[in-house]
Coordinates of C-alpha atoms in Angstrom, one line a residue:
M1 CA 0.0 0.0 0.0
G2 CA 1.4 3.4 -1.0
S3 CA 1.8 6.4 1.2
D4 CA -1.4 8.1 -0.1
Q5 CA -3.4 4.9 0.3
T6 CA -2.0 4.4 3.8
T7 CA -2.9 7.9 4.9
R8 CA -6.4 7.6 3.4
A9 CA -6.9 4.3 5.2
S10 CA -5.6 5.7 8.4
L11 CA -7.9 8.8 8.2
H12 CA -10.8 6.4 7.6
G13 CA -9.8 4.3 10.6
I14 CA -9.6 7.4 12.8
A15 CA -13.1 8.5 11.6
E16 CA -14.6 5.1 12.3
L17 CA -12.8 3.9 15.4
L18 CA -12.1 7.2 17.2
L19 CA -14.9 9.5 16.2
A20 CA -18.0 7.6 15.0
G21 CA -17.6 4.6 17.3
P22 CA -17.4 6.5 20.6
Q23 CA -20.1 8.9 19.5
Y24 CA -22.4 6.0 18.5
R25 CA -22.0 4.2 21.8
Q26 CA -22.9 7.4 23.6
H27 CA -25.5 9.0 21.4
G28 CA -26.6 6.4 18.8
T29 CA -25.5 8.2 15.7
I30 CA -22.6 7.7 13.4
R31 CA -23.0 11.0 11.5
L32 CA -19.8 13.0 11.4
R33 CA -19.0 16.5 10.0
V34 CA -16.3 18.2 8.0
L35 CA -14.5 21.2 9.2
P36 CA -11.8 23.2 7.4
G37 CA -8.7 21.0 7.8
A38 CA -10.4 18.5 10.0
I39 CA -13.2 16.0 10.6
A40 CA -15.3 15.9 13.8
T41 CA -18.2 14.4 15.7
I42 CA -21.6 16.1 15.8
A43 CA -22.3 15.1 19.4
A44 CA -20.4 14.1 22.5
P45 CA -17.7 13.2 22.9
D46 CA -16.4 16.3 21.3
L47 CA -13.6 14.8 19.1
R48 CA -11.9 16.1 16.0
A49 CA -9.0 14.9 13.9
D50 CA -6.6 16.9 11.6
H51 CA -3.5 16.0 9.6
L52 CA -1.5 15.2 12.8
K53 CA -3.6 14.8 15.9
V54 CA -6.9 13.7 17.4
R55 CA -8.3 16.3 19.8
T56 CA -10.9 16.9 22.5
H57 CA -11.7 20.3 23.9
D58 CA -8.9 19.9 26.5
A59 CA -6.4 17.3 25.0
A60 CA -4.6 16.6 21.8
V61 CA -2.8 13.3 21.0
E62 CA -0.4 13.0 18.1
V63 CA -1.2 10.0 15.8
R64 CA 2.4 9.1 15.1
G65 CA 3.5 5.7 16.7
A66 CA 0.3 5.0 18.7
T67 CA -2.4 2.5 18.2
Y68 CA -6.0 3.5 17.8
A69 CA -6.6 2.0 21.3
E70 CA -3.8 4.0 22.8
I71 CA -5.0 7.3 21.2
G72 CA -8.5 6.6 22.4
S73 CA -7.3 5.9 26.0
R74 CA -5.3 9.1 26.1
L75 CA -8.5 11.0 25.0
G76 CA -10.7 9.2 27.4
V77 CA -12.7 7.1 24.9
V78 CA -12.7 3.5 23.9
A79 CA -11.5 3.0 20.3
G80 CA -13.8 0.8 18.2
A81 CA -16.0 0.9 15.2
P82 CA -19.8 1.2 15.5
E83 CA -21.2 -2.4 15.9
G84 CA -24.1 -4.0 14.1
L85 CA -24.7 -1.2 11.5
Y86 CA -22.8 -2.2 8.4
E87 CA -20.5 -5.0 7.2
H88 CA -17.7 -3.1 5.4
G89 CA -15.8 -0.2 6.8
S90 CA -12.2 0.8 7.2
G91 CA -11.1 -2.7 8.3
A92 CA -9.0 -1.0 11.0
L93 CA -8.6 -2.7 14.4
P94 CA -8.0 -0.9 17.7
S95 CA -4.6 -2.6 17.9
D96 CA -3.5 -1.2 14.5
R97 CA -1.3 1.9 14.2
P98 CA -2.6 4.7 11.9
V99 CA 0.1 6.3 9.8
L100 CA -0.4 9.8 8.4
D101 CA 1.7 11.6 5.9
P102 CA 0.9 15.2 6.9
R103 CA 1.0 16.6 3.4
T104 CA -1.2 13.9 2.0
A105 CA -3.6 14.1 5.0
R106 CA -4.0 17.9 4.4
T107 CA -4.8 17.2 0.7
L108 CA -7.4 14.6 1.6
L109 CA -9.0 16.8 4.3
A110 CA -9.1 19.7 1.9
A111 CA -10.9 17.4 -0.6
L112 CA -13.6 16.7 2.0
D113 CA -13.9 20.4 2.8
L114 CA -14.3 21.2 -0.9
G115 CA -17.0 18.5 -1.0
D116 CA -18.8 19.9 2.0
Q117 CA -18.8 23.5 0.6
S118 CA -19.9 22.3 -2.8
L119 CA -22.8 20.3 -1.3
R120 CA -23.9 23.3 0.7
R121 CA -23.8 25.4 -2.5
F122 CA -25.8 22.8 -4.4
A123 CA -28.4 22.1 -1.7
P124 CA -28.3 24.8 0.9
Q125 CA -31.3 23.4 2.7
L126 CA -29.4 20.2 3.6
T127 CA -26.5 19.5 6.0
P128 CA -23.8 17.4 4.5
V129 CA -22.8 14.3 6.5
L130 CA -19.5 12.6 6.7
W131 CA -20.3 8.9 6.8
P132 CA -17.7 6.6 8.4
E133 CA -18.7 3.4 6.5
H134 CA -17.4 4.5 3.0
F135 CA -15.7 7.7 4.3
D136 CA -17.5 10.1 2.0
V137 CA -19.3 13.4 2.6
A138 CA -22.8 13.4 1.1
V139 CA -26.4 14.5 1.1
S140 CA -29.5 12.8 -0.2
L141 CA -32.1 14.7 -2.3
D142 CA -35.1 13.2 -4.1
E143 CA -33.9 9.7 -3.8
V144 CA -30.4 10.5 -5.1
N145 CA -27.1 10.6 -3.2
Y146 CA -24.6 13.4 -4.0
G147 CA -21.2 13.4 -2.5
V148 CA -17.4 13.3 -2.5
S149 CA -15.4 10.2 -1.8
L150 CA -11.7 10.2 -1.0
G151 CA -11.2 7.2 -3.3
D152 CA -12.0 3.5 -3.4
D153 CA -12.1 0.5 -5.9
F154 CA -14.0 2.6 -8.4
L155 CA -11.4 5.4 -8.5
D156 CA -8.2 5.6 -6.5
E157 CA -8.3 9.3 -5.9
P158 CA -10.9 11.8 -4.6
Y159 CA -13.9 12.0 -6.8
M160 CA -17.4 13.5 -6.9
Y161 CA -20.4 11.3 -7.5
V162 CA -24.1 11.1 -8.1
G163 CA -25.8 7.9 -6.9
P164 CA -29.5 7.4 -7.6
F165 CA -31.4 5.0 -5.3
R166 CA -32.5 3.0 -8.4
P167 CA -30.3 2.3 -11.5
H168 CA -30.3 4.8 -14.4
T169 CA -29.1 4.4 -17.9
G170 CA -27.6 7.0 -20.3
A171 CA -24.4 8.7 -21.2
F172 CA -24.1 10.5 -17.8
W173 CA -24.2 7.2 -15.8
N174 CA -20.7 5.8 -16.0
A175 CA -20.4 3.9 -12.7
P176 CA -22.1 0.9 -11.1
F177 CA -23.6 3.2 -8.4
G178 CA -24.5 6.0 -10.9
A179 CA -21.9 8.5 -12.0
G180 CA -18.5 9.6 -10.8
Q181 CA -15.7 11.9 -12.0
P182 CA -12.3 13.0 -10.5
L183 CA -13.0 15.8 -8.0
G184 CA -13.3 19.2 -9.5
K185 CA -10.9 22.0 -8.5
T186 CA -13.5 24.6 -7.3
V187 CA -16.8 24.7 -5.4
E188 CA -18.5 25.9 -8.5
E189 CA -17.2 23.1 -10.6
V190 CA -18.2 20.4 -8.1
A191 CA -21.7 22.0 -7.5
D192 CA -22.3 22.2 -11.2
F193 CA -21.6 18.5 -11.5
F194 CA -24.1 17.8 -8.8
A195 CA -26.7 20.0 -10.6
L196 CA -26.0 18.2 -13.9
G197 CA -26.6 14.9 -12.1
R198 CA -29.8 16.1 -10.7
K199 CA -31.1 17.0 -14.2
A200 CA -29.9 13.6 -15.5
A201 CA -31.7 11.8 -12.7
A202 CA -34.9 13.7 -13.3
V203 CA -35.1 12.7 -17.0
A204 CA -33.8 9.1 -16.6

């Protein structure tokens, strides 16, 4: 696994084991949020992670060299994925050691922030959610998912996607889940892709 993939997998593990898991066990929700340069819980415990550290309101633990379990212990939470909700997630275990390349992590977090801003531009009435299962930021509107993924088996880089609840056919739909393209460079470009997808879904 290359450095970029390792960092992406480690951020995914942090989101799932150190943010979503503790939040779910306390409040019954796995929804996370995107902040500029970071990802965070939406409810207690108040946790956020950036390109170097995982933080609470009064503590910060550097990721380097520690296991997920050790990081959680230092922050006062038990590391572990939400249980019984989905089958496939990061695959990380509490005994694993996340490895972040700071530059790559900043780039990936910036991609999530771009996705969050673009979704708010596209659908201002909705609040984007960072989902820990597939590690993407998304909204659902009229039975269509719109979002930004950091990369997976479909495309090994950040990409924007449109995923209808039911299969569609036509030139726009180029992926098993709907449509996906490498992430645009601006909020306007990404929001325009979502708008194009909404039109395509409406006529399919």
